[in-house]
């Protein structure tokens, strides 16, 4: 499955549950929440969590959680792309052009 196919599937999934109606500013709040959860997943892998109320996760569970949170972040970005009619694959091309342009003068340095 490619990024655009997943975006199409995701939009339909969200519409079926009446979640697509939330505006981009609301989606940004969800994205911020997911980035926080991603931060916590990375913290768990890199530094651990010493919290008496939490079950200690195995390494496999920690990486499964990392995958889950990365997917959640991508999903929120894809929904925002859809709401603004932006092809998500164009973002990858945009990123490469921007970085190449920004750093082309530093290639020989």
CSV table of C-alpha atoms in Angstrom, one decimal:
chain,number,residue,atom,x,y,z
A,1,UNK,CA,0.0,0.0,0.0
A,2,UNK,CA,1.3,3.5,-0.8
A,3,UNK,CA,0.7,6.7,1.1
A,4,UNK,CA,-2.1,8.0,-1.2
A,5,UNK,CA,-3.9,4.6,-1.0
A,6,UNK,CA,-3.7,4.7,2.8
A,7,UNK,CA,-4.9,8.3,2.9
A,8,UNK,CA,-8.0,7.3,0.8
A,9,UNK,CA,-8.7,4.3,3.1
A,10,UNK,CA,-8.2,6.5,6.2
A,11,UNK,CA,-10.6,9.2,5.0
A,12,UNK,CA,-13.3,6.7,4.3
A,13,UNK,CA,-12.7,5.1,7.8
A,14,UNK,CA,-12.9,8.5,9.4
A,15,UNK,CA,-16.1,9.4,7.5
A,16,UNK,CA,-17.8,6.2,8.5
A,17,UNK,CA,-17.2,7.1,12.2
A,18,UNK,CA,-18.1,10.8,11.7
A,19,UNK,CA,-14.6,11.8,12.7
A,20,UNK,CA,-13.7,13.5,9.4
A,21,UNK,CA,-15.9,16.5,10.3
A,22,UNK,CA,-13.3,17.9,12.7
A,23,UNK,CA,-11.6,20.9,11.3
A,24,UNK,CA,-7.9,21.2,10.7
A,25,UNK,CA,-7.4,23.3,14.0
A,26,UNK,CA,-9.0,20.4,15.9
A,27,UNK,CA,-6.9,17.9,13.9
A,28,UNK,CA,-3.9,19.9,14.9
A,29,UNK,CA,-4.8,19.3,18.6
A,30,UNK,CA,-5.0,15.6,17.9
A,31,UNK,CA,-1.7,15.7,16.1
A,32,UNK,CA,-0.1,17.4,19.1
A,33,UNK,CA,-1.5,14.7,21.3
A,34,UNK,CA,-0.1,12.0,19.1
A,35,UNK,CA,3.3,13.7,19.0
A,36,UNK,CA,3.3,13.7,22.8
A,37,UNK,CA,2.5,10.0,22.8
A,38,UNK,CA,5.3,9.5,20.3
A,39,UNK,CA,7.7,11.4,22.6
A,40,UNK,CA,6.7,9.1,25.5
A,41,UNK,CA,7.3,6.0,23.3
A,42,UNK,CA,10.8,7.2,22.4
A,43,UNK,CA,11.5,8.1,26.0
A,44,UNK,CA,10.5,4.6,27.1
A,45,UNK,CA,13.0,3.1,24.7
A,46,UNK,CA,15.8,5.5,25.3
A,47,UNK,CA,15.6,6.2,29.0
A,48,UNK,CA,12.9,4.0,30.4
A,49,UNK,CA,10.0,5.0,32.6
A,50,UNK,CA,10.1,4.5,36.4
A,51,UNK,CA,6.4,4.8,37.2
A,52,UNK,CA,4.9,2.5,39.9
A,53,UNK,CA,1.5,2.4,38.2
A,54,UNK,CA,2.7,1.2,34.9
A,55,UNK,CA,3.4,-2.3,33.6
A,56,UNK,CA,7.0,-2.7,32.5
A,57,UNK,CA,7.2,-3.2,28.7
A,58,UNK,CA,9.4,-5.6,27.0
A,59,UNK,CA,11.7,-4.4,24.2
A,60,UNK,CA,9.2,-5.8,21.6
A,61,UNK,CA,6.3,-4.0,23.3
A,62,UNK,CA,8.2,-0.8,23.4
A,63,UNK,CA,9.0,-1.0,19.6
A,64,UNK,CA,5.4,-2.0,18.9
A,65,UNK,CA,4.2,1.1,20.8
A,66,UNK,CA,6.7,3.2,18.8
A,67,UNK,CA,5.3,1.9,15.5
A,68,UNK,CA,1.7,2.6,16.8
A,69,UNK,CA,2.5,6.2,17.7
A,70,UNK,CA,4.4,6.9,14.5
A,71,UNK,CA,1.4,5.5,12.5
A,72,UNK,CA,-1.0,7.7,14.6
A,73,UNK,CA,1.1,10.8,13.8
A,74,UNK,CA,1.1,9.9,10.1
A,75,UNK,CA,-2.6,9.4,10.1
A,76,UNK,CA,-3.3,12.8,11.6
A,77,UNK,CA,-1.0,14.4,9.0
A,78,UNK,CA,-2.8,12.5,6.2
A,79,UNK,CA,-6.2,13.6,7.4
A,80,UNK,CA,-5.0,17.3,7.4
A,81,UNK,CA,-3.6,16.8,3.9
A,82,UNK,CA,-7.0,15.5,2.7
A,83,UNK,CA,-8.8,18.4,4.3
A,84,UNK,CA,-6.6,20.9,2.4
A,85,UNK,CA,-6.6,18.8,-0.8
A,86,UNK,CA,-2.8,18.2,-0.6
A,87,UNK,CA,-1.4,15.1,-2.1
A,88,UNK,CA,0.8,13.6,0.7
A,89,UNK,CA,3.3,12.3,-1.8
A,90,UNK,CA,3.9,15.8,-2.9
A,91,UNK,CA,5.2,16.6,0.6
A,92,UNK,CA,8.1,14.2,0.1
A,93,UNK,CA,9.0,15.9,-3.1
A,94,UNK,CA,8.6,19.3,-1.5
A,95,UNK,CA,10.9,18.3,1.4
A,96,UNK,CA,13.6,17.1,-1.0
A,97,UNK,CA,13.5,20.2,-3.1
A,98,UNK,CA,13.5,22.5,-0.1
A,99,UNK,CA,16.5,20.7,1.6
A,100,UNK,CA,18.5,20.5,-1.6
A,101,UNK,CA,17.9,24.2,-2.3
A,102,UNK,CA,18.7,25.2,1.2
A,103,UNK,CA,21.9,23.2,1.4
A,104,UNK,CA,23.1,23.2,-2.2
A,105,UNK,CA,25.6,26.0,-1.4
A,106,UNK,CA,27.0,23.9,1.4
A,107,UNK,CA,27.6,20.8,-0.7
A,108,UNK,CA,31.4,21.5,-1.2
A,109,UNK,CA,31.9,22.7,2.4
